[in-house]
Amino acid sequence: MDLTHAVLSFAILGALLTVTPGLDTALVLRSAVTMGRGPAFATALGVNTGALVWGAAAAVGVSALLTASTTAYTVLRVAGAAYMLFLGVRMMWSAFKKNGLIVEPAGPAAPTWWSMFGRGLLTNLLNPKVGAFYVAVLPQFIPADSSPLGVGLLLALVHDLEALVWFSLIIFGAQAARGLLARRSVRRTVDAGTGAVLIGFGLRLGLSSR
């Protein structure tokens, strides 16, 4: 397999995985609906940066530690599950609060670009299944006699570019439908739905052995 064939083959696989509904898509959609274009792109870039880090780690063998060491995998799995549960509960809380079921005298500070970038980054980095995917798949697309780090970063970047295109479609689609999405009932539904997805992912990750 030469480099061109490897990149094209991985691009097809990456595209299929990108458009499959999942946690990253839910986070970006939620940011676009409830906070607008800027925070949504910040979340998307955070997710993509995390994927790039995982790709580099897999290329140099760091992610292999997660598949070889039960302790390392468990620590990251528990931390990731706790973070997802934390975000999910906060979003569910926000949905109930907006519905008038919870009343607070003052709301939280408006999210910054960096806070949303950090949320996307941490959600991706604290999910060991992303690392397990890269360490299992990436080596299959690295041609012999090539730089594992260089090709690994290239393939992760290809995946990132595909994800950025997908996230852009989601964000601009949400903006185009902003009249409908601006309704409080829709925002509450998105908050509650994304929170439920996060809690579900967190519970599944926390209760899984691998």
mmCIF file of N, CA and C in Angstrom, residues 15-152:
data_model
loop_
_atom_site.group_PDB
_atom_site.id
_atom_site.type_symbol
_atom_site.label_atom_id
_atom_site.label_comp_id
_atom_site.label_asym_id
_atom_site.label_seq_id
_atom_site.Cartn_x
_atom_site.Cartn_y
_atom_site.Cartn_z
ATOM 1 N N ALA A 15 -14.672 9.188 6.762
ATOM 2 C CA ALA A 15 -15.915 9.874 6.391
ATOM 3 C C ALA A 15 -17.135 9.119 6.918
ATOM 4 N N LEU A 16 -17.100 7.801 6.805
ATOM 5 C CA LEU A 16 -18.218 6.991 7.298
ATOM 6 C C LEU A 16 -18.365 7.135 8.812
ATOM 7 N N LEU A 17 -17.244 7.144 9.512
ATOM 8 C CA LEU A 17 -17.294 7.285 10.963
ATOM 9 C C LEU A 17 -17.732 8.685 11.366
ATOM 10 N N THR A 18 -17.312 9.688 10.602
ATOM 11 C CA THR A 18 -17.629 11.076 10.936
ATOM 12 C C THR A 18 -19.123 11.348 10.908
ATOM 13 N N VAL A 19 -19.810 10.832 9.887
ATOM 14 C CA VAL A 19 -21.237 11.133 9.740
ATOM 15 C C VAL A 19 -22.111 10.218 10.590
ATOM 16 N N THR A 20 -21.495 9.242 11.267
ATOM 17 C CA THR A 20 -22.265 8.395 12.180
ATOM 18 C C THR A 20 -22.604 9.201 13.428
ATOM 19 N N PRO A 21 -23.888 9.335 13.785
ATOM 20 C CA PRO A 21 -24.253 10.136 14.966
ATOM 21 C C PRO A 21 -23.538 9.640 16.215
ATOM 22 N N GLY A 22 -23.013 10.582 16.979
ATOM 23 C CA GLY A 22 -22.299 10.215 18.195
ATOM 24 C C GLY A 22 -22.177 11.385 19.139
ATOM 25 N N LEU A 23 -21.321 11.241 20.132
ATOM 26 C CA LEU A 23 -21.162 12.238 21.178
ATOM 27 C C LEU A 23 -20.650 13.562 20.629
ATOM 28 N N ASP A 24 -19.641 13.532 19.745
ATOM 29 C CA ASP A 24 -19.068 14.767 19.217
ATOM 30 C C ASP A 24 -20.108 15.569 18.445
ATOM 31 N N THR A 25 -20.875 14.885 17.608
ATOM 32 C CA THR A 25 -21.920 15.560 16.843
ATOM 33 C C THR A 25 -22.963 16.187 17.765
ATOM 34 N N ALA A 26 -23.331 15.465 18.822
ATOM 35 C CA ALA A 26 -24.315 15.984 19.774
ATOM 36 C C ALA A 26 -23.803 17.236 20.468
ATOM 37 N N LEU A 27 -22.529 17.243 20.847
ATOM 38 C CA LEU A 27 -21.959 18.407 21.526
ATOM 39 C C LEU A 27 -21.937 19.634 20.611
ATOM 40 N N VAL A 28 -21.506 19.435 19.375
ATOM 41 C CA VAL A 28 -21.430 20.561 18.441
ATOM 42 C C VAL A 28 -22.823 21.091 18.119
ATOM 43 N N LEU A 29 -23.777 20.195 17.897
ATOM 44 C CA LEU A 29 -25.146 20.619 17.604
ATOM 45 C C LEU A 29 -25.734 21.389 18.778
ATOM 46 N N ARG A 30 -25.490 20.898 19.976
ATOM 47 C CA ARG A 30 -26.001 21.578 21.162
ATOM 48 C C ARG A 30 -25.410 22.984 21.282
ATOM 49 N N SER A 31 -24.109 23.124 21.021
ATOM 50 C CA SER A 31 -23.465 24.436 21.084
ATOM 51 C C SER A 31 -24.048 25.374 20.033
ATOM 52 N N ALA A 32 -24.291 24.850 18.816
ATOM 53 C CA ALA A 32 -24.832 25.677 17.745
ATOM 54 C C ALA A 32 -26.240 26.162 18.064
ATOM 55 N N VAL A 33 -27.058 25.291 18.647
ATOM 56 C CA VAL A 33 -28.455 25.639 18.924
ATOM 57 C C VAL A 33 -28.570 26.578 20.111
ATOM 58 N N THR A 34 -27.825 26.309 21.176
ATOM 59 C CA THR A 34 -28.013 27.071 22.415
ATOM 60 C C THR A 34 -27.097 28.277 22.567
ATOM 61 N N MET A 35 -25.949 28.285 21.828
ATOM 62 C CA MET A 35 -24.981 29.369 22.035
ATOM 63 C C MET A 35 -24.577 30.115 20.780
ATOM 64 N N GLY A 36 -24.777 29.523 19.615
ATOM 65 C CA GLY A 36 -24.443 30.236 18.396
ATOM 66 C C GLY A 36 -23.244 29.670 17.661
ATOM 67 N N ARG A 37 -22.906 30.332 16.553
ATOM 68 C CA ARG A 37 -21.888 29.823 15.644
ATOM 69 C C ARG A 37 -20.492 29.784 16.256
ATOM 70 N N GLY A 38 -20.090 30.871 16.940
ATOM 71 C CA GLY A 38 -18.748 30.936 17.508
ATOM 72 C C GLY A 38 -18.459 29.822 18.502
ATOM 73 N N PRO A 39 -19.283 29.667 19.557
ATOM 74 C CA PRO A 39 -19.062 28.574 20.504
ATOM 75 C C PRO A 39 -19.127 27.194 19.855
ATOM 76 N N ALA A 40 -19.974 27.039 18.834
ATOM 77 C CA ALA A 40 -20.077 25.744 18.160
ATOM 78 C C ALA A 40 -18.786 25.405 17.427
ATOM 79 N N PHE A 41 -18.210 26.387 16.721
ATOM 80 C CA PHE A 41 -16.940 26.138 16.047
ATOM 81 C C PHE A 41 -15.817 25.921 17.051
ATOM 82 N N ALA A 42 -15.870 26.610 18.203
ATOM 83 C CA ALA A 42 -14.870 26.380 19.241
ATOM 84 C C ALA A 42 -14.950 24.944 19.751
ATOM 85 N N THR A 43 -16.167 24.446 19.962
ATOM 86 C CA THR A 43 -16.361 23.059 20.394
ATOM 87 C C THR A 43 -15.835 22.090 19.347
ATOM 88 N N ALA A 44 -16.140 22.361 18.075
ATOM 89 C CA ALA A 44 -15.690 21.494 16.984
ATOM 90 C C ALA A 44 -14.169 21.463 16.897
ATOM 91 N N LEU A 45 -13.531 22.623 17.020
ATOM 92 C CA LEU A 45 -12.073 22.673 16.951
ATOM 93 C C LEU A 45 -11.440 21.959 18.145
ATOM 94 N N GLY A 46 -12.087 22.032 19.309
ATOM 95 C CA GLY A 46 -11.596 21.300 20.475
ATOM 96 C C GLY A 46 -11.656 19.799 20.243
ATOM 97 N N VAL A 47 -12.779 19.335 19.711
ATOM 98 C CA VAL A 47 -12.929 17.907 19.392
ATOM 99 C C VAL A 47 -11.863 17.471 18.384
ATOM 100 N N ASN A 48 -11.663 18.282 17.344
ATOM 101 C CA ASN A 48 -10.691 17.933 16.309
ATOM 102 C C ASN A 48 -9.261 17.940 16.839
ATOM 103 N N THR A 49 -8.963 18.867 17.736
ATOM 104 C CA THR A 49 -7.623 18.891 18.333
ATOM 105 C C THR A 49 -7.386 17.631 19.155
ATOM 106 N N GLY A 50 -8.405 17.210 19.888
ATOM 107 C CA GLY A 50 -8.290 15.978 20.658
ATOM 108 C C GLY A 50 -8.040 14.777 19.766
ATOM 109 N N ALA A 51 -8.738 14.721 18.630
ATOM 110 C CA ALA A 51 -8.536 13.613 17.691
ATOM 111 C C ALA A 51 -7.126 13.636 17.116
ATOM 112 N N LEU A 52 -6.598 14.839 16.861
ATOM 113 C CA LEU A 52 -5.240 14.958 16.338
ATOM 114 C C LEU A 52 -4.223 14.469 17.362
ATOM 115 N N VAL A 53 -4.458 14.796 18.636
ATOM 116 C CA VAL A 53 -3.569 14.330 19.706
ATOM 117 C C VAL A 53 -3.608 12.804 19.795
ATOM 118 N N TRP A 54 -4.820 12.239 19.732
ATOM 119 C CA TRP A 54 -4.941 10.778 19.771
ATOM 120 C C TRP A 54 -4.239 10.143 18.576
ATOM 121 N N GLY A 55 -4.363 10.764 17.401
ATOM 122 C CA GLY A 55 -3.713 10.226 16.219
ATOM 123 C C GLY A 55 -2.195 10.208 16.371
ATOM 124 N N ALA A 56 -1.638 11.306 16.898
ATOM 125 C CA ALA A 56 -0.197 11.370 17.113
ATOM 126 C C ALA A 56 0.232 10.339 18.154
ATOM 127 N N ALA A 57 -0.568 10.217 19.223
ATOM 128 C CA ALA A 57 -0.240 9.256 20.281
ATOM 129 C C ALA A 57 -0.265 7.825 19.758
ATOM 130 N N ALA A 58 -1.254 7.535 18.933
ATOM 131 C CA ALA A 58 -1.344 6.185 18.366
ATOM 132 C C ALA A 58 -0.160 5.908 17.442
ATOM 133 N N ALA A 59 0.242 6.935 16.689
ATOM 134 C CA ALA A 59 1.328 6.758 15.737
ATOM 135 C C ALA A 59 2.657 6.449 16.435
ATOM 136 N N VAL A 60 2.879 7.042 17.606
ATOM 137 C CA VAL A 60 4.146 6.801 18.317
ATOM 138 C C VAL A 60 4.016 5.699 19.357
ATOM 139 N N GLY A 61 2.838 5.108 19.465
ATOM 140 C CA GLY A 61 2.680 3.959 20.348
ATOM 141 C C GLY A 61 2.174 4.271 21.734
ATOM 142 N N VAL A 62 1.921 5.549 22.048
ATOM 143 C CA VAL A 62 1.453 5.890 23.385
ATOM 144 C C VAL A 62 0.077 5.295 23.649
ATOM 145 N N SER A 63 -0.793 5.366 22.653
ATOM 146 C CA SER A 63 -2.143 4.839 22.843
ATOM 147 C C SER A 63 -2.148 3.328 23.034
ATOM 148 N N ALA A 64 -1.076 2.667 22.562
ATOM 149 C CA ALA A 64 -1.000 1.224 22.759
ATOM 150 C C ALA A 64 -0.968 0.868 24.241
ATOM 151 N N LEU A 65 -0.506 1.820 25.060
ATOM 152 C CA LEU A 65 -0.492 1.591 26.504
ATOM 153 C C LEU A 65 -1.894 1.336 27.029
ATOM 154 N N LEU A 66 -2.874 1.994 26.425
ATOM 155 C CA LEU A 66 -4.254 1.849 26.880
ATOM 156 C C LEU A 66 -4.785 0.452 26.604
ATOM 157 N N THR A 67 -4.318 -0.170 25.534
ATOM 158 C CA THR A 67 -4.774 -1.511 25.218
ATOM 159 C C THR A 67 -3.968 -2.571 25.952
ATOM 160 N N ALA A 68 -2.733 -2.214 26.377
ATOM 161 C CA ALA A 68 -1.876 -3.186 27.053
ATOM 162 C C ALA A 68 -1.992 -3.108 28.571
ATOM 163 N N SER A 69 -2.245 -1.914 29.108
ATOM 164 C CA SER A 69 -2.287 -1.718 30.551
ATOM 165 C C SER A 69 -3.724 -1.539 31.029
ATOM 166 N N THR A 70 -4.200 -2.476 31.808
ATOM 167 C CA THR A 70 -5.554 -2.384 32.358
ATOM 168 C C THR A 70 -5.686 -1.189 33.286
ATOM 169 N N THR A 71 -4.656 -0.927 34.070
ATOM 170 C CA THR A 71 -4.699 0.186 35.027
ATOM 171 C C THR A 71 -4.805 1.523 34.300
ATOM 172 N N ALA A 72 -3.957 1.729 33.285
ATOM 173 C CA ALA A 72 -3.982 2.991 32.545
ATOM 174 C C ALA A 72 -5.332 3.197 31.868
ATOM 175 N N TYR A 73 -5.842 2.139 31.269
ATOM 176 C CA TYR A 73 -7.137 2.249 30.596
ATOM 177 C C TYR A 73 -8.243 2.561 31.602
ATOM 178 N N THR A 74 -8.206 1.893 32.751
ATOM 179 C CA THR A 74 -9.251 2.086 33.759
ATOM 180 C C THR A 74 -9.249 3.500 34.303
ATOM 181 N N VAL A 75 -8.056 4.047 34.575
ATOM 182 C CA VAL A 75 -7.962 5.414 35.090
ATOM 183 C C VAL A 75 -8.566 6.406 34.101
ATOM 184 N N LEU A 76 -8.182 6.275 32.827
ATOM 185 C CA LEU A 76 -8.711 7.190 31.819
ATOM 186 C C LEU A 76 -10.200 6.965 31.598
ATOM 187 N N ARG A 77 -10.622 5.718 31.653
ATOM 188 C CA ARG A 77 -12.046 5.402 31.459
ATOM 189 C C ARG A 77 -12.901 6.021 32.564
ATOM 190 N N VAL A 78 -12.475 5.884 33.816
ATOM 191 C CA VAL A 78 -13.233 6.435 34.944
ATOM 192 C C VAL A 78 -13.255 7.961 34.889
ATOM 193 N N ALA A 79 -12.091 8.563 34.563
ATOM 194 C CA ALA A 79 -12.044 10.022 34.457
ATOM 195 C C ALA A 79 -12.955 10.510 33.333
ATOM 196 N N GLY A 80 -12.928 9.837 32.202
ATOM 197 C CA GLY A 80 -13.783 10.222 31.083
ATOM 198 C C GLY A 80 -15.254 10.058 31.401
ATOM 199 N N ALA A 81 -15.605 8.951 32.057
ATOM 200 C CA ALA A 81 -17.001 8.718 32.425
ATOM 201 C C ALA A 81 -17.489 9.784 33.392
ATOM 202 N N ALA A 82 -16.645 10.139 34.376
ATOM 203 C CA ALA A 82 -17.027 11.159 35.357
ATOM 204 C C ALA A 82 -17.236 12.514 34.685
ATOM 205 N N TYR A 83 -16.363 12.847 33.732
ATOM 206 C CA TYR A 83 -16.484 14.136 33.043
ATOM 207 C C TYR A 83 -17.747 14.172 32.192
ATOM 208 N N MET A 84 -18.052 13.093 31.487
ATOM 209 C CA MET A 84 -19.262 13.057 30.671
ATOM 210 C C MET A 84 -20.519 13.134 31.533
ATOM 211 N N LEU A 85 -20.514 12.434 32.655
ATOM 212 C CA LEU A 85 -21.659 12.502 33.567
ATOM 213 C C LEU A 85 -21.828 13.921 34.111
ATOM 214 N N PHE A 86 -20.704 14.564 34.445
ATOM 215 C CA PHE A 86 -20.749 15.941 34.947
ATOM 216 C C PHE A 86 -21.381 16.868 33.915
ATOM 217 N N LEU A 87 -20.912 16.790 32.666
ATOM 218 C CA LEU A 87 -21.484 17.639 31.616
ATOM 219 C C LEU A 87 -22.956 17.309 31.378
ATOM 220 N N GLY A 88 -23.278 16.018 31.353
ATOM 221 C CA GLY A 88 -24.654 15.609 31.106
ATOM 222 C C GLY A 88 -25.608 16.109 32.171
ATOM 223 N N VAL A 89 -25.215 15.992 33.438
ATOM 224 C CA VAL A 89 -26.064 16.466 34.538
ATOM 225 C C VAL A 89 -26.234 17.979 34.467
ATOM 226 N N ARG A 90 -25.152 18.696 34.126
ATOM 227 C CA ARG A 90 -25.255 20.155 34.010
ATOM 228 C C ARG A 90 -26.228 20.554 32.906
ATOM 229 N N MET A 91 -26.207 19.830 31.782
ATOM 230 C CA MET A 91 -27.113 20.167 30.683
ATOM 231 C C MET A 91 -28.560 19.829 31.040
ATOM 232 N N MET A 92 -28.764 18.701 31.716
ATOM 233 C CA MET A 92 -30.113 18.361 32.170
ATOM 234 C C MET A 92 -30.617 19.395 33.166
ATOM 235 N N TRP A 93 -29.733 19.823 34.055
ATOM 236 C CA TRP A 93 -30.073 20.865 35.030
ATOM 237 C C TRP A 93 -30.477 22.148 34.315
ATOM 238 N N SER A 94 -29.709 22.490 33.269
ATOM 239 C CA SER A 94 -30.010 23.690 32.497
ATOM 240 C C SER A 94 -31.375 23.585 31.831
ATOM 241 N N ALA A 95 -31.700 22.402 31.309
ATOM 242 C CA ALA A 95 -33.003 22.215 30.653
ATOM 243 C C ALA A 95 -34.142 22.377 31.648
ATOM 244 N N PHE A 96 -34.005 21.809 32.849
ATOM 245 C CA PHE A 96 -35.044 21.936 33.869
ATOM 246 C C PHE A 96 -35.163 23.374 34.348
ATOM 247 N N LYS A 97 -34.011 24.041 34.480
ATOM 248 C CA LYS A 97 -34.026 25.414 34.970
ATOM 249 C C LYS A 97 -34.743 26.319 33.987
ATOM 250 N N LYS A 98 -34.469 26.108 32.689
ATOM 251 C CA LYS A 98 -35.133 26.919 31.671
ATOM 252 C C LYS A 98 -36.626 26.629 31.616
ATOM 253 N N ASN A 99 -37.012 25.454 32.100
ATOM 254 C CA ASN A 99 -38.422 25.077 32.100
ATOM 255 C C ASN A 99 -39.151 25.610 33.325
ATOM 256 N N GLY A 100 -38.395 26.294 34.222
ATOM 257 C CA GLY A 100 -38.997 26.849 35.408
ATOM 258 C C GLY A 100 -39.101 25.883 36.555
ATOM 259 N N LEU A 101 -38.575 24.656 36.422
ATOM 260 C CA LEU A 101 -38.633 23.688 37.499
ATOM 261 C C LEU A 101 -37.553 23.922 38.536
ATOM 262 N N ILE A 102 -36.497 24.650 38.146
ATOM 263 C CA ILE A 102 -35.426 25.012 39.067
ATOM 264 C C ILE A 102 -35.208 26.507 38.931
ATOM 265 N N VAL A 103 -35.177 27.199 40.015
ATOM 266 C CA VAL A 103 -35.033 28.650 39.992
ATOM 267 C C VAL A 103 -33.747 29.025 40.700
ATOM 268 N N GLU A 104 -32.931 29.837 40.029
ATOM 269 C CA GLU A 104 -31.705 30.338 40.619
ATOM 270 C C GLU A 104 -31.695 31.848 40.487
ATOM 271 N N PRO A 105 -31.144 32.580 41.463
ATOM 272 C CA PRO A 105 -31.134 34.028 41.391
ATOM 273 C C PRO A 105 -30.239 34.567 40.290
ATOM 274 N N ALA A 106 -29.170 33.861 39.969
ATOM 275 C CA ALA A 106 -28.242 34.343 38.943
ATOM 276 C C ALA A 106 -27.764 33.176 38.111
ATOM 277 N N GLY A 107 -27.726 33.351 36.797
ATOM 278 C CA GLY A 107 -27.293 32.283 35.904
ATOM 279 C C GLY A 107 -25.789 32.222 35.810
ATOM 280 N N PRO A 108 -25.255 31.159 35.215
ATOM 281 C CA PRO A 108 -23.822 31.026 35.067
ATOM 282 C C PRO A 108 -23.266 32.028 34.068
ATOM 283 N N ALA A 109 -21.971 32.287 34.160
ATOM 284 C CA ALA A 109 -21.325 33.213 33.244
ATOM 285 C C ALA A 109 -21.415 32.683 31.816
ATOM 286 N N ALA A 110 -21.461 33.628 30.883
ATOM 287 C CA ALA A 110 -21.539 33.225 29.477
ATOM 288 C C ALA A 110 -20.277 32.453 29.088
ATOM 289 N N PRO A 111 -20.442 31.394 28.299
ATOM 290 C CA PRO A 111 -19.282 30.596 27.913
ATOM 291 C C PRO A 111 -18.341 31.388 27.016
ATOM 292 N N THR A 112 -17.056 31.191 27.185
ATOM 293 C CA THR A 112 -16.063 31.844 26.337
ATOM 294 C C THR A 112 -15.647 30.882 25.223
ATOM 295 N N TRP A 113 -14.935 31.433 24.233
ATOM 296 C CA TRP A 113 -14.439 30.602 23.139
ATOM 297 C C TRP A 113 -13.541 29.508 23.680
ATOM 298 N N TRP A 114 -12.665 29.864 24.618
ATOM 299 C CA TRP A 114 -11.717 28.887 25.157
ATOM 300 C C TRP A 114 -12.395 27.833 26.022
ATOM 301 N N SER A 115 -13.440 28.236 26.740
ATOM 302 C CA SER A 115 -14.130 27.245 27.578
ATOM 303 C C SER A 115 -14.815 26.197 26.715
ATOM 304 N N MET A 116 -15.389 26.614 25.587
ATOM 305 C CA MET A 116 -16.035 25.658 24.703
ATOM 306 C C MET A 116 -15.000 24.807 23.960
ATOM 307 N N PHE A 117 -13.870 25.414 23.600
ATOM 308 C CA PHE A 117 -12.783 24.650 22.995
ATOM 309 C C PHE A 117 -12.299 23.586 23.983
ATOM 310 N N GLY A 118 -12.128 23.989 25.235
ATOM 311 C CA GLY A 118 -11.683 23.043 26.257
ATOM 312 C C GLY A 118 -12.680 21.927 26.486
ATOM 313 N N ARG A 119 -13.964 22.241 26.417
ATOM 314 C CA ARG A 119 -14.980 21.207 26.595
ATOM 315 C C ARG A 119 -14.887 20.156 25.488
ATOM 316 N N GLY A 120 -14.772 20.614 24.248
ATOM 317 C CA GLY A 120 -14.639 19.666 23.142
ATOM 318 C C GLY A 120 -13.359 18.857 23.235
ATOM 319 N N LEU A 121 -12.261 19.523 23.617
ATOM 320 C CA LEU A 121 -10.966 18.850 23.728
ATOM 321 C C LEU A 121 -10.989 17.790 24.821
ATOM 322 N N LEU A 122 -11.462 18.148 26.019
ATOM 323 C CA LEU A 122 -11.469 17.209 27.129
ATOM 324 C C LEU A 122 -12.399 16.029 26.868
ATOM 325 N N THR A 123 -13.556 16.306 26.271
ATOM 326 C CA THR A 123 -14.495 15.218 25.982
ATOM 327 C C THR A 123 -13.855 14.184 25.077
ATOM 328 N N ASN A 124 -13.063 14.642 24.119
ATOM 329 C CA ASN A 124 -12.408 13.719 23.199
ATOM 330 C C ASN A 124 -11.220 13.019 23.856
ATOM 331 N N LEU A 125 -10.380 13.781 24.561
ATOM 332 C CA LEU A 125 -9.179 13.199 25.164
ATOM 333 C C LEU A 125 -9.500 12.219 26.287
ATOM 334 N N LEU A 126 -10.608 12.448 26.994
ATOM 335 C CA LEU A 126 -10.957 11.585 28.121
ATOM 336 C C LEU A 126 -11.804 10.388 27.705
ATOM 337 N N ASN A 127 -11.926 10.181 26.402
ATOM 338 C CA ASN A 127 -12.650 9.012 25.905
ATOM 339 C C ASN A 127 -11.636 7.994 25.387
ATOM 340 N N PRO A 128 -11.286 6.982 26.191
ATOM 341 C CA PRO A 128 -10.259 6.023 25.762
ATOM 342 C C PRO A 128 -10.648 5.214 24.540
ATOM 343 N N LYS A 129 -11.935 5.154 24.234
ATOM 344 C CA LYS A 129 -12.350 4.401 23.059
ATOM 345 C C LYS A 129 -11.886 5.083 21.770
ATOM 346 N N VAL A 130 -11.711 6.413 21.818
ATOM 347 C CA VAL A 130 -11.151 7.105 20.656
ATOM 348 C C VAL A 130 -9.708 6.662 20.455
ATOM 349 N N GLY A 131 -8.951 6.620 21.568
ATOM 350 C CA GLY A 131 -7.573 6.154 21.482
ATOM 351 C C GLY A 131 -7.484 4.709 21.029
ATOM 352 N N ALA A 132 -8.389 3.872 21.533
ATOM 353 C CA ALA A 132 -8.393 2.460 21.146
ATOM 354 C C ALA A 132 -8.681 2.315 19.654
ATOM 355 N N PHE A 133 -9.582 3.163 19.134
ATOM 356 C CA PHE A 133 -9.885 3.120 17.696
ATOM 357 C C PHE A 133 -8.643 3.464 16.877
ATOM 358 N N TYR A 134 -7.977 4.551 17.242
ATOM 359 C CA TYR A 134 -6.806 4.976 16.479
ATOM 360 C C TYR A 134 -5.681 3.945 16.543
ATOM 361 N N VAL A 135 -5.449 3.390 17.734
ATOM 362 C CA VAL A 135 -4.334 2.449 17.842
ATOM 363 C C VAL A 135 -4.641 1.142 17.124
ATOM 364 N N ALA A 136 -5.926 0.818 16.970
ATOM 365 C CA ALA A 136 -6.304 -0.411 16.268
ATOM 366 C C ALA A 136 -6.320 -0.224 14.750
ATOM 367 N N VAL A 137 -6.726 0.969 14.302
ATOM 368 C CA VAL A 137 -6.952 1.195 12.869
ATOM 369 C C VAL A 137 -5.766 1.863 12.183
ATOM 370 N N LEU A 138 -5.186 2.881 12.834
ATOM 371 C CA LEU A 138 -4.156 3.680 12.180
ATOM 372 C C LEU A 138 -2.983 2.860 11.643
ATOM 373 N N PRO A 139 -2.433 1.914 12.414
ATOM 374 C CA PRO A 139 -1.276 1.161 11.900
ATOM 375 C C PRO A 139 -1.561 0.407 10.603
ATOM 376 N N GLN A 140 -2.835 0.063 10.376
ATOM 377 C CA GLN A 140 -3.180 -0.675 9.161
ATOM 378 C C GLN A 140 -3.024 0.180 7.908
ATOM 379 N N PHE A 141 -2.962 1.506 8.085
ATOM 380 C CA PHE A 141 -2.900 2.426 6.938
ATOM 381 C C PHE A 141 -1.550 3.133 6.835
ATOM 382 N N ILE A 142 -0.573 2.695 7.619
ATOM 383 C CA ILE A 142 0.758 3.295 7.558
ATOM 384 C C ILE A 142 1.647 2.412 6.691
ATOM 385 N N PRO A 143 2.042 2.893 5.511
ATOM 386 C CA PRO A 143 2.856 2.072 4.606
ATOM 387 C C PRO A 143 4.211 1.712 5.241
ATOM 388 N N ALA A 144 4.748 0.602 4.807
ATOM 389 C CA ALA A 144 6.070 0.203 5.282
ATOM 390 C C ALA A 144 7.116 1.223 4.822
ATOM 391 N N ASP A 145 8.162 1.350 5.626
ATOM 392 C CA ASP A 145 9.279 2.257 5.324
ATOM 393 C C ASP A 145 8.850 3.722 5.301
ATOM 394 N N SER A 146 7.768 4.055 6.011
ATOM 395 C CA SER A 146 7.363 5.456 6.129
ATOM 396 C C SER A 146 7.417 5.855 7.602
ATOM 397 N N SER A 147 7.377 7.134 7.854
ATOM 398 C CA SER A 147 7.435 7.637 9.230
ATOM 399 C C SER A 147 6.091 7.407 9.923
ATOM 400 N N PRO A 148 6.037 6.570 10.973
ATOM 401 C CA PRO A 148 4.754 6.341 11.653
ATOM 402 C C PRO A 148 4.144 7.633 12.197
ATOM 403 N N LEU A 149 4.978 8.502 12.776
ATOM 404 C CA LEU A 149 4.450 9.744 13.333
ATOM 405 C C LEU A 149 3.940 10.659 12.225
ATOM 406 N N GLY A 150 4.721 10.812 11.164
ATOM 407 C CA GLY A 150 4.316 11.696 10.078
ATOM 408 C C GLY A 150 3.046 11.232 9.392
ATOM 409 N N VAL A 151 2.987 9.951 9.057
ATOM 410 C CA VAL A 151 1.800 9.415 8.374
ATOM 411 C C VAL A 151 0.614 9.384 9.330
ATOM 412 N N GLY A 152 0.863 9.050 10.596
ATOM 413 C CA GLY A 152 -0.225 9.040 11.581
ATOM 414 C C GLY A 152 -0.854 10.406 11.735
#
